mmCIF file of C-alpha atoms in Angstrom:
data_model
loop_
_atom_site.group_PDB
_atom_site.id
_atom_site.type_symbol
_atom_site.label_atom_id
_atom_site.label_comp_id
_atom_site.label_asym_id
_atom_site.label_seq_id
_atom_site.Cartn_x
_atom_site.Cartn_y
_atom_site.Cartn_z
ATOM 1 C CA MET A 24 -37.380 -34.586 -77.634
ATOM 2 C CA LYS A 25 -39.831 -32.044 -76.232
ATOM 3 C CA ARG A 26 -40.993 -34.409 -73.550
ATOM 4 C CA LYS A 27 -37.448 -34.929 -72.461
ATOM 5 C CA LYS A 28 -36.819 -31.159 -72.391
ATOM 6 C CA LYS A 29 -39.922 -30.510 -70.321
ATOM 7 C CA LYS A 30 -39.012 -33.293 -67.875
ATOM 8 C CA TYR A 31 -35.506 -31.768 -67.549
ATOM 9 C CA ILE A 32 -37.029 -28.328 -66.797
ATOM 10 C CA ILE A 33 -39.393 -29.704 -64.269
ATOM 11 C CA PHE A 34 -36.597 -31.747 -62.524
ATOM 12 C CA SER A 35 -34.379 -28.451 -62.463
ATOM 13 C CA LEU A 36 -37.153 -26.541 -60.881
ATOM 14 C CA VAL A 37 -37.698 -29.171 -58.218
ATOM 15 C CA ILE A 38 -33.950 -29.260 -57.362
ATOM 16 C CA LEU A 39 -33.920 -25.407 -57.202
ATOM 17 C CA LEU A 40 -36.945 -25.303 -54.868
ATOM 18 C CA PHE A 41 -35.562 -28.220 -52.681
ATOM 19 C CA SER A 42 -32.124 -26.412 -52.449
ATOM 20 C CA ALA A 43 -33.850 -23.010 -51.421
ATOM 21 C CA THR A 44 -35.933 -24.762 -48.750
ATOM 22 C CA LEU A 45 -32.776 -26.312 -47.277
ATOM 23 C CA PHE A 46 -31.092 -22.866 -47.360
ATOM 24 C CA LEU A 47 -34.078 -21.318 -45.568
ATOM 25 C CA ILE A 48 -34.260 -24.041 -42.927
ATOM 26 C CA SER A 49 -30.536 -23.736 -42.329
ATOM 27 C CA CYS A 50 -30.742 -20.096 -41.780
ATOM 28 C CA THR A 51 -33.637 -20.441 -39.490
ATOM 29 C CA LYS A 52 -31.752 -22.936 -37.339
ATOM 30 C CA LYS A 53 -28.570 -20.964 -37.153
ATOM 31 C CA GLN A 54 -30.163 -17.593 -36.148
ATOM 32 C CA PRO A 55 -30.948 -18.334 -32.602
ATOM 33 C CA THR A 56 -27.674 -20.009 -31.887
ATOM 34 C CA GLU A 57 -25.393 -17.287 -33.160
ATOM 35 C CA ALA A 58 -23.330 -15.619 -30.364
ATOM 36 C CA PRO A 59 -24.452 -12.109 -29.665
ATOM 37 C CA ASP A 60 -21.969 -9.392 -30.681
ATOM 38 C CA PRO A 61 -21.102 -7.525 -27.353
ATOM 39 C CA GLU A 62 -20.524 -4.306 -29.442
ATOM 40 C CA LYS A 63 -24.042 -4.349 -30.782
ATOM 41 C CA ASN A 64 -25.827 -6.063 -27.762
ATOM 42 C CA PRO A 65 -24.033 -4.720 -24.610
ATOM 43 C CA LEU A 66 -24.597 -6.877 -21.445
ATOM 44 C CA SER A 67 -27.005 -5.391 -18.915
ATOM 45 C CA TYR A 68 -26.371 -5.376 -15.187
ATOM 46 C CA LYS A 69 -28.720 -7.266 -12.932
ATOM 47 C CA GLU A 70 -30.013 -6.019 -9.631
ATOM 48 C CA ILE A 71 -29.277 -8.068 -6.566
ATOM 49 C CA PRO A 72 -32.479 -10.176 -5.984
ATOM 50 C CA ILE A 73 -32.831 -9.550 -2.205
ATOM 51 C CA GLU A 74 -34.740 -7.309 0.045
ATOM 52 C CA TYR A 75 -33.043 -4.054 0.774
ATOM 53 C CA GLU A 76 -33.196 -4.618 4.615
ATOM 54 C CA SER A 77 -31.115 -7.709 4.043
ATOM 55 C CA PHE A 78 -28.363 -6.108 2.064
ATOM 56 C CA ARG A 79 -25.212 -5.142 4.059
ATOM 57 C CA LYS A 80 -22.782 -4.396 1.312
ATOM 58 C CA VAL A 81 -20.708 -5.616 -1.744
ATOM 59 C CA ILE A 82 -17.310 -6.440 -0.532
ATOM 60 C CA GLY A 83 -15.339 -6.342 -3.759
ATOM 61 C CA TRP A 84 -14.540 -8.225 -7.071
ATOM 62 C CA MET A 85 -14.018 -11.996 -7.261
ATOM 63 C CA SER A 86 -13.696 -11.893 -11.052
ATOM 64 C CA ASP A 87 -14.538 -9.579 -13.837
ATOM 65 C CA GLU A 88 -18.178 -10.671 -13.534
ATOM 66 C CA ASP A 89 -18.558 -11.728 -9.975
ATOM 67 C CA VAL A 90 -18.634 -9.741 -6.710
ATOM 68 C CA LEU A 91 -18.601 -10.806 -3.049
ATOM 69 C CA LEU A 92 -22.021 -10.089 -1.445
ATOM 70 C CA HIS A 93 -22.563 -9.548 2.328
ATOM 71 C CA THR A 94 -26.156 -10.042 3.477
ATOM 72 C CA GLY A 95 -27.776 -10.758 6.668
ATOM 73 C CA GLU A 96 -30.508 -11.060 9.179
ATOM 74 C CA ILE A 97 -30.459 -10.300 12.945
ATOM 75 C CA ASN A 98 -27.041 -11.547 14.264
ATOM 76 C CA ASN A 99 -26.736 -14.041 11.324
ATOM 77 C CA ASP A 100 -24.702 -12.628 8.386
ATOM 78 C CA SER A 101 -23.593 -14.610 5.314
ATOM 79 C CA LEU A 102 -21.516 -14.264 2.256
ATOM 80 C CA SER A 103 -22.342 -15.108 -1.371
ATOM 81 C CA ILE A 104 -21.025 -14.622 -4.955
ATOM 82 C CA PHE A 105 -23.291 -12.631 -7.300
ATOM 83 C CA ASN A 106 -22.850 -12.419 -11.037
ATOM 84 C CA ILE A 107 -23.425 -8.883 -12.151
ATOM 85 C CA PHE A 108 -24.544 -10.031 -15.747
ATOM 86 C CA THR A 109 -26.689 -13.283 -15.084
ATOM 87 C CA GLY A 110 -27.933 -12.411 -11.492
ATOM 88 C CA GLU A 111 -27.039 -15.812 -10.261
ATOM 89 C CA ILE A 112 -26.037 -16.142 -6.655
ATOM 90 C CA GLN A 113 -23.856 -18.897 -5.278
ATOM 91 C CA PRO A 114 -23.874 -19.176 -1.309
ATOM 92 C CA VAL A 115 -20.336 -19.206 0.191
ATOM 93 C CA TYR A 116 -20.598 -18.950 4.000
ATOM 94 C CA GLU A 117 -22.933 -18.424 6.969
ATOM 95 C CA ALA A 118 -21.290 -16.746 9.843
ATOM 96 C CA ASP A 119 -23.770 -17.422 12.620
ATOM 97 C CA GLY A 120 -22.898 -13.968 13.805
ATOM 98 C CA ILE A 121 -22.225 -10.377 12.731
ATOM 99 C CA ILE A 122 -19.415 -9.764 10.093
ATOM 100 C CA LEU A 123 -17.941 -6.455 10.787
ATOM 101 C CA THR A 124 -15.115 -6.626 8.309
ATOM 102 C CA ALA A 125 -14.488 -8.668 5.186
ATOM 103 C CA VAL A 126 -11.439 -8.453 2.970
ATOM 104 C CA ILE A 127 -10.666 -10.527 -0.378
ATOM 105 C CA SER A 128 -7.232 -11.812 -0.861
ATOM 106 C CA GLU A 129 -5.169 -10.696 -3.924
ATOM 107 C CA ASP A 130 -5.676 -13.997 -5.815
ATOM 108 C CA GLN A 131 -9.435 -13.827 -5.016
ATOM 109 C CA GLN A 132 -9.510 -17.317 -3.663
ATOM 110 C CA GLN A 133 -9.803 -16.452 0.041
ATOM 111 C CA VAL A 134 -11.704 -14.046 2.225
ATOM 112 C CA LEU A 135 -10.826 -12.676 5.619
ATOM 113 C CA ILE A 136 -13.730 -11.957 7.843
ATOM 114 C CA GLN A 137 -14.183 -10.419 11.381
ATOM 115 C CA VAL A 138 -16.992 -12.120 13.184
ATOM 116 C CA VAL A 139 -18.603 -10.876 16.431
ATOM 117 C CA GLY A 140 -20.976 -13.103 18.309
ATOM 118 C CA GLU A 141 -22.042 -13.840 21.900
ATOM 119 C CA ASP A 142 -18.858 -15.524 22.599
ATOM 120 C CA GLY A 143 -16.659 -12.603 21.514
ATOM 121 C CA GLY A 144 -14.975 -11.828 18.362
ATOM 122 C CA GLU A 145 -12.455 -13.655 15.991
ATOM 123 C CA LEU A 146 -10.870 -13.360 12.508
ATOM 124 C CA ARG A 147 -11.551 -16.196 10.156
ATOM 125 C CA ILE A 148 -10.018 -16.976 6.782
ATOM 126 C CA ILE A 149 -12.270 -18.972 4.512
ATOM 127 C CA ASP A 150 -12.053 -20.341 1.005
ATOM 128 C CA LEU A 151 -14.725 -20.057 -1.685
ATOM 129 C CA ASN A 152 -16.286 -23.429 -0.475
ATOM 130 C CA GLY A 153 -16.791 -21.875 2.926
ATOM 131 C CA THR A 154 -14.229 -23.946 4.637
ATOM 132 C CA VAL A 155 -12.553 -22.239 7.558
ATOM 133 C CA ILE A 156 -8.864 -22.253 6.944
ATOM 134 C CA GLN A 157 -7.653 -20.333 10.023
ATOM 135 C CA LYS A 158 -9.019 -18.732 13.146
ATOM 136 C CA LEU A 159 -7.770 -15.930 15.386
ATOM 137 C CA PRO A 160 -9.494 -14.945 18.581
ATOM 138 C CA LEU A 161 -9.691 -11.163 19.179
ATOM 139 C CA VAL A 162 -9.485 -9.073 22.320
ATOM 140 C CA THR A 163 -11.557 -6.257 20.707
ATOM 141 C CA LYS A 164 -15.073 -6.114 19.361
ATOM 142 C CA GLY A 165 -14.351 -2.967 17.608
ATOM 143 C CA PHE A 166 -13.659 -2.650 13.824
ATOM 144 C CA ILE A 167 -10.340 -4.206 12.611
ATOM 145 C CA ASN A 168 -8.285 -2.616 9.862
ATOM 146 C CA VAL A 169 -6.854 -5.108 7.535
ATOM 147 C CA ASN A 170 -4.214 -4.928 4.860
ATOM 148 C CA TRP A 171 -3.480 -8.226 3.131
ATOM 149 C CA ASN A 172 0.067 -8.743 1.755
ATOM 150 C CA PRO A 173 -0.277 -9.021 -2.049
ATOM 151 C CA ALA A 174 3.140 -10.779 -2.457
ATOM 152 C CA ASN A 175 2.761 -13.204 0.399
ATOM 153 C CA GLN A 176 -0.852 -13.977 1.390
ATOM 154 C CA ASN A 177 0.191 -15.659 4.617
ATOM 155 C CA GLN A 178 1.055 -12.100 5.986
ATOM 156 C CA ILE A 179 -1.756 -9.810 7.035
ATOM 157 C CA PHE A 180 -1.684 -6.488 8.876
ATOM 158 C CA ILE A 181 -4.369 -6.226 11.438
ATOM 159 C CA SER A 182 -4.718 -2.934 13.384
ATOM 160 C CA TYR A 183 -7.392 -1.380 15.805
ATOM 161 C CA TYR A 184 -7.777 1.205 18.501
ATOM 162 C CA GLN A 185 -6.999 -0.103 21.801
ATOM 163 C CA SER A 186 -8.092 3.284 23.431
ATOM 164 C CA GLU A 187 -8.758 6.796 22.139
ATOM 165 C CA GLU A 188 -5.123 7.513 21.840
ATOM 166 C CA GLU A 189 -3.441 4.024 21.527
ATOM 167 C CA ILE A 190 -3.413 1.780 18.489
ATOM 168 C CA VAL A 191 -2.439 -1.726 18.058
ATOM 169 C CA VAL A 192 -0.759 -2.961 14.852
ATOM 170 C CA GLY A 193 0.217 -6.515 14.330
ATOM 171 C CA ASN A 194 1.409 -8.710 11.529
ATOM 172 C CA TRP A 195 -0.582 -11.961 11.576
ATOM 173 C CA ASN A 196 1.247 -14.990 10.167
ATOM 174 C CA VAL A 197 -1.587 -17.197 8.904
ATOM 175 C CA GLU A 198 0.611 -20.353 8.722
ATOM 176 C CA THR A 199 1.689 -20.252 12.382
ATOM 177 C CA ASN A 200 -1.377 -18.273 13.731
ATOM 178 C CA GLU A 201 0.931 -15.885 15.552
ATOM 179 C CA VAL A 202 0.726 -12.100 15.626
ATOM 180 C CA VAL A 203 3.914 -10.103 15.825
ATOM 181 C CA PRO A 204 3.814 -6.331 16.681
ATOM 182 C CA VAL A 205 4.654 -4.040 14.059
ATOM 183 C CA PRO A 206 6.259 -0.504 14.439
ATOM 184 C CA SER A 207 3.866 2.025 12.922
ATOM 185 C CA ALA A 208 2.509 5.414 13.919
ATOM 186 C CA SER A 209 -0.324 4.820 11.430
ATOM 187 C CA LEU A 210 -3.512 2.610 11.858
ATOM 188 C CA THR A 211 -3.268 2.010 8.067
ATOM 189 C CA PRO A 212 0.130 0.621 7.212
ATOM 190 C CA ALA A 213 0.218 -0.763 3.574
ATOM 191 C CA TRP A 214 2.401 -3.603 2.356
ATOM 192 C CA TYR A 215 4.688 -2.809 -0.495
ATOM 193 C CA SER A 216 6.573 -6.146 -0.899
ATOM 194 C CA SER A 217 6.806 -9.453 0.965
ATOM 195 C CA ASN A 218 8.509 -7.719 3.851
ATOM 196 C CA LEU A 219 8.558 -4.008 3.273
ATOM 197 C CA TYR A 220 5.550 -1.717 4.203
ATOM 198 C CA LEU A 221 4.787 1.970 4.173
ATOM 199 C CA TYR A 222 3.136 4.388 6.499
ATOM 200 C CA VAL A 223 2.724 8.091 7.345
ATOM 201 C CA ASP A 224 3.377 9.656 10.788
ATOM 202 C CA ASN A 225 1.088 12.692 10.957
ATOM 203 C CA LYS A 226 2.578 13.686 14.367
ATOM 204 C CA ASP A 227 -0.763 13.985 16.076
ATOM 205 C CA ASP A 228 -1.958 16.686 13.526
ATOM 206 C CA PHE A 229 -5.663 16.408 13.308
ATOM 207 C CA SER A 230 -5.753 18.341 10.079
ATOM 208 C CA LEU A 231 -3.340 15.803 8.389
ATOM 209 C CA GLU A 232 -1.560 18.705 6.951
ATOM 210 C CA THR A 233 1.747 17.483 8.472
ATOM 211 C CA GLY A 234 3.311 14.218 7.891
ATOM 212 C CA ASP A 235 6.497 12.070 7.195
ATOM 213 C CA LEU A 236 6.541 8.930 4.969
ATOM 214 C CA TYR A 237 8.297 5.924 6.468
ATOM 215 C CA MET A 238 9.235 2.413 5.281
ATOM 216 C CA GLY A 239 9.321 -0.437 7.680
ATOM 217 C CA ASP A 240 10.792 -3.890 7.428
ATOM 218 C CA THR A 241 9.160 -6.829 9.110
ATOM 219 C CA ARG A 242 12.469 -8.808 9.149
ATOM 220 C CA THR A 243 14.364 -6.267 11.373
ATOM 221 C CA ASN A 244 11.441 -4.380 12.952
ATOM 222 C CA GLU A 245 13.128 -1.183 11.901
ATOM 223 C CA SER A 246 11.705 1.952 10.023
ATOM 224 C CA LEU A 247 13.406 4.375 7.856
ATOM 225 C CA ARG A 248 12.063 7.924 7.131
ATOM 226 C CA LEU A 249 11.804 8.331 3.379
ATOM 227 C CA LYS A 250 10.184 11.779 2.889
ATOM 228 C CA ASN A 251 8.739 14.574 4.721
ATOM 229 C CA GLN A 252 5.745 16.742 3.803
ATOM 230 C CA VAL A 253 3.474 13.723 2.997
ATOM 231 C CA SER A 254 -0.011 13.622 4.377
ATOM 232 C CA ASP A 255 -1.128 10.278 2.953
ATOM 233 C CA PHE A 256 -0.520 8.112 -0.178
ATOM 234 C CA PHE A 257 -1.931 5.601 -2.725
ATOM 235 C CA VAL A 258 0.161 2.467 -3.638
ATOM 236 C CA HIS A 259 -0.894 -0.424 -5.952
ATOM 237 C CA GLU A 260 2.025 -2.706 -7.071
ATOM 238 C CA ASP A 261 4.685 -0.279 -8.208
ATOM 239 C CA THR A 262 2.313 2.779 -8.692
ATOM 240 C CA PHE A 263 2.886 5.221 -5.882
ATOM 241 C CA ILE A 264 1.223 8.699 -5.433
ATOM 242 C CA THR A 265 1.564 10.920 -2.430
ATOM 243 C CA TYR A 266 -0.692 13.729 -1.260
ATOM 244 C CA THR A 267 0.699 16.973 0.098
ATOM 245 C CA PRO A 268 -1.052 20.286 0.754
ATOM 246 C CA SER A 269 0.023 22.883 -1.851
ATOM 247 C CA ASP A 270 2.460 25.547 -0.700
ATOM 248 C CA PHE A 271 0.914 28.024 -3.377
ATOM 249 C CA SER A 272 -2.777 27.651 -2.904
ATOM 250 C CA ASP A 273 -5.012 26.877 0.040
ATOM 251 C CA ASP A 274 -7.527 25.385 -2.261
ATOM 252 C CA GLU A 275 -5.188 22.624 -3.875
ATOM 253 C CA LEU A 276 -3.813 19.373 -3.008
ATOM 254 C CA LEU A 277 -0.548 18.281 -4.651
ATOM 255 C CA LEU A 278 -0.198 14.822 -6.041
ATOM 256 C CA ASN A 279 3.330 13.445 -6.671
ATOM 257 C CA TYR A 280 3.535 10.440 -8.959
ATOM 258 C CA GLN A 281 6.413 7.988 -8.563
ATOM 259 C CA TYR A 282 6.871 5.166 -10.939
ATOM 260 C CA PRO A 283 8.664 2.904 -10.057
ATOM 261 C CA PHE A 284 8.636 3.560 -6.435
ATOM 262 C CA MET A 285 10.939 6.427 -5.243
ATOM 263 C CA VAL A 286 11.507 7.564 -8.813
ATOM 264 C CA ASP A 287 9.735 10.822 -9.348
ATOM 265 C CA GLN A 288 7.882 10.987 -12.638
ATOM 266 C CA SER A 289 5.477 14.025 -12.467
ATOM 267 C CA PHE A 290 3.095 15.963 -10.153
ATOM 268 C CA MET A 291 -0.169 17.827 -10.596
ATOM 269 C CA THR A 292 -2.732 19.502 -8.287
ATOM 270 C CA ILE A 293 -6.413 18.719 -7.691
ATOM 271 C CA PRO A 294 -9.080 20.736 -5.664
ATOM 272 C CA LYS A 295 -8.612 20.425 -1.970
ATOM 273 C CA VAL A 296 -11.438 18.906 0.151
ATOM 274 C CA THR A 297 -11.629 19.188 3.919
ATOM 275 C CA MET A 298 -14.101 18.150 6.575
ATOM 276 C CA ASN A 299 -14.016 20.226 9.877
ATOM 277 C CA ASP A 300 -10.596 21.513 8.814
ATOM 278 C CA ARG A 301 -9.334 17.919 8.227
ATOM 279 C CA LEU A 302 -8.006 16.832 4.762
ATOM 280 C CA VAL A 303 -10.177 14.408 2.766
ATOM 281 C CA PHE A 304 -8.033 12.322 0.322
ATOM 282 C CA PRO A 305 -9.364 11.326 -3.082
ATOM 283 C CA TYR A 306 -10.586 7.632 -3.526
ATOM 284 C CA LEU A 307 -8.225 6.097 -6.206
ATOM 285 C CA SER A 308 -8.167 2.720 -7.772
ATOM 286 C CA GLN A 309 -6.088 0.790 -10.399
ATOM 287 C CA ALA A 310 -7.053 -2.181 -12.338
ATOM 288 C CA ALA A 311 -3.671 -3.737 -12.788
ATOM 289 C CA ARG A 312 -0.039 -2.686 -13.326
ATOM 290 C CA ASN A 313 0.547 -0.143 -16.133
ATOM 291 C CA THR A 314 -3.117 0.757 -16.388
ATOM 292 C CA PRO A 315 -4.640 4.074 -15.811
ATOM 293 C CA VAL A 316 -5.436 5.358 -12.318
ATOM 294 C CA TYR A 317 -9.034 6.386 -11.702
ATOM 295 C CA GLY A 318 -10.518 8.425 -8.860
ATOM 296 C CA VAL A 319 -13.373 10.404 -7.396
ATOM 297 C CA PHE A 320 -12.355 14.004 -7.564
ATOM 298 C CA ALA A 321 -13.862 17.337 -6.372
ATOM 299 C CA LYS A 322 -14.777 19.754 -9.389
ATOM 300 C CA GLU A 323 -13.804 22.567 -7.111
ATOM 301 C CA ALA A 324 -12.390 23.022 -3.597
ATOM 302 C CA ALA A 325 -14.974 22.148 -0.785
ATOM 303 C CA LYS A 326 -15.463 22.149 2.918
ATOM 304 C CA LEU A 327 -17.903 19.305 3.355
ATOM 305 C CA GLU A 328 -19.194 20.377 6.739
ATOM 306 C CA LEU A 329 -20.537 23.405 4.872
ATOM 307 C CA GLU A 330 -21.508 21.967 1.517
ATOM 308 C CA THR A 331 -22.012 18.677 -0.155
ATOM 309 C CA GLY A 332 -19.455 19.617 -3.024
ATOM 310 C CA ASN A 333 -19.464 18.561 -6.656
ATOM 311 C CA PHE A 334 -17.664 15.417 -7.583
ATOM 312 C CA GLU A 335 -16.747 13.349 -10.718
ATOM 313 C CA PHE A 336 -15.183 10.147 -11.838
ATOM 314 C CA GLY A 337 -12.106 10.673 -13.980
ATOM 315 C CA GLN A 338 -8.762 9.557 -14.908
ATOM 316 C CA LEU A 339 -5.444 11.043 -13.603
ATOM 317 C CA ASP A 340 -3.220 12.265 -16.426
ATOM 318 C CA PHE A 341 0.096 13.226 -15.048
ATOM 319 C CA ASP A 342 1.488 13.818 -18.538
ATOM 320 C CA GLU A 343 -0.931 16.740 -18.993
ATOM 321 C CA LYS A 344 -1.184 17.289 -15.269
ATOM 322 C CA THR A 345 -4.888 17.243 -15.357
ATOM 323 C CA ILE A 346 -7.980 14.940 -14.595
ATOM 324 C CA LYS A 347 -9.856 13.556 -17.591
ATOM 325 C CA PRO A 348 -13.511 13.629 -16.596
ATOM 326 C CA ILE A 349 -15.534 10.623 -17.430
ATOM 327 C CA LEU A 350 -18.947 11.352 -15.515
ATOM 328 C CA GLU A 351 -20.478 13.363 -12.645
ATOM 329 C CA LEU A 352 -21.158 11.390 -9.481
ATOM 330 C CA PRO A 353 -23.630 12.189 -6.727
ATOM 331 C CA ASP A 354 -21.403 11.715 -3.864
ATOM 332 C CA ASN A 355 -17.667 11.437 -2.765
ATOM 333 C CA ALA A 356 -17.699 7.704 -2.233
ATOM 334 C CA PRO A 357 -15.119 4.865 -2.622
ATOM 335 C CA ILE A 358 -14.379 2.912 -5.828
ATOM 336 C CA THR A 359 -12.602 -0.257 -6.768
ATOM 337 C CA MET A 360 -11.774 -1.224 -10.332
ATOM 338 C CA SER A 361 -12.411 -4.654 -11.967
ATOM 339 C CA LYS A 362 -9.239 -6.239 -13.170
ATOM 340 C CA ASN A 363 -10.250 -5.739 -16.855
ATOM 341 C CA GLY A 364 -10.415 -2.102 -16.252
ATOM 342 C CA LYS A 365 -14.048 -1.829 -17.815
ATOM 343 C CA TYR A 366 -16.032 -0.891 -14.737
ATOM 344 C CA SER A 367 -15.787 -0.062 -11.054
ATOM 345 C CA LEU A 368 -17.738 -0.735 -7.882
ATOM 346 C CA TYR A 369 -18.895 2.634 -6.334
ATOM 347 C CA GLY A 370 -20.749 3.842 -3.168
ATOM 348 C CA TRP A 371 -20.298 3.590 0.510
ATOM 349 C CA ARG A 372 -21.569 0.093 0.297
ATOM 350 C CA PHE A 373 -20.358 -0.478 -3.235
ATOM 351 C CA GLU A 374 -23.982 -0.569 -4.191
ATOM 352 C CA SER A 375 -23.429 0.786 -7.681
ATOM 353 C CA ILE A 376 -21.397 0.115 -10.693
ATOM 354 C CA ILE A 377 -19.611 2.697 -13.037
ATOM 355 C CA ASP A 378 -19.497 1.715 -16.612
ATOM 356 C CA ILE A 379 -16.600 3.525 -18.039
ATOM 357 C CA GLU A 380 -17.235 3.007 -21.695
ATOM 358 C CA ALA A 381 -20.961 3.843 -21.310
ATOM 359 C CA LYS A 382 -20.168 6.545 -18.913
ATOM 360 C CA LYS A 383 -23.088 5.649 -16.676
ATOM 361 C CA VAL A 384 -23.802 4.628 -13.188
ATOM 362 C CA TYR A 385 -25.915 1.649 -12.653
ATOM 363 C CA SER A 386 -27.537 0.446 -9.176
ATOM 364 C CA LEU A 387 -27.041 -3.073 -7.960
ATOM 365 C CA ILE A 388 -29.785 -2.944 -5.269
ATOM 366 C CA SER A 389 -33.427 -1.582 -5.496
ATOM 367 C CA MET A 390 -33.551 1.431 -3.049
ATOM 368 C CA PRO A 391 -36.874 1.646 -1.002
ATOM 369 C CA ASN A 392 -39.215 4.408 -2.100
#
């Protein structure tokens, strides 16, 4: 009886040790394959692995993780897609010339580029495989301003200076490859819908203090004045904000918020910025419809020809009529939000990323010492 009991105890101990060993082996195998918790292990931003001399700029977002990268050597520019978290680079297109302008379509599936070479200049639309979908010869080698219709991607505004005082504004129909002149007193008309567009006539006022807001219709080639005392505006889908010098303070710029379009919701003032007595408007960006509007704002009024100014990245709050500051910035430079609203490209060449949650700026390119 004692032998049986002793055997039973030994057998139980063996089973227990075997089970414990299996448990430890199982845990050891599972640990390396567990998905990291992004809350505990935040993703790090990778630097672009190219020489600084070859870096031209980051064009914009291709997805919430990918950006379009413009690089080049002498008279040989190229485009590629760079993943900001993995550092992976995917070549897209070699231009065999200098790329002056590049604009990403609203669906992020096409890119319009302005290429200048020995044979002249032209506009090209390419897909993400580098296939040229359409070409348009240009009579100018100067920079082209482009505004791609978000509602109809076959319609693109192209505009440029033909002389110091004369501008050319046309609507490029990508399907027919025809350009139709567009009535506009501004070099930067902005699409509002498939056929309607907005522009400001500053009436040759160099200071930009004066201006009237117009709406044009490409179907009739007619324009309608909507509002006076508008110096410039920001529009994204149905968010519309106008800029007007304040009547009450020389140090303030009035922002009027309309949502939906032409329905006044609120207004607020921000510090006024000028350069050589000419208004400098804030850089604004919005990730998607019904999301916050972010911008680069001066902390106090500034004349940039006399001082560099102090600037911050913040969110417009029209309910409280104030700016919600997020972090200070070294320069008054453009921004563009990712569609998930978590971060923004920043800089004159979009060489940095603003992480909104971390409240930090990360560089995408190593600067020379």
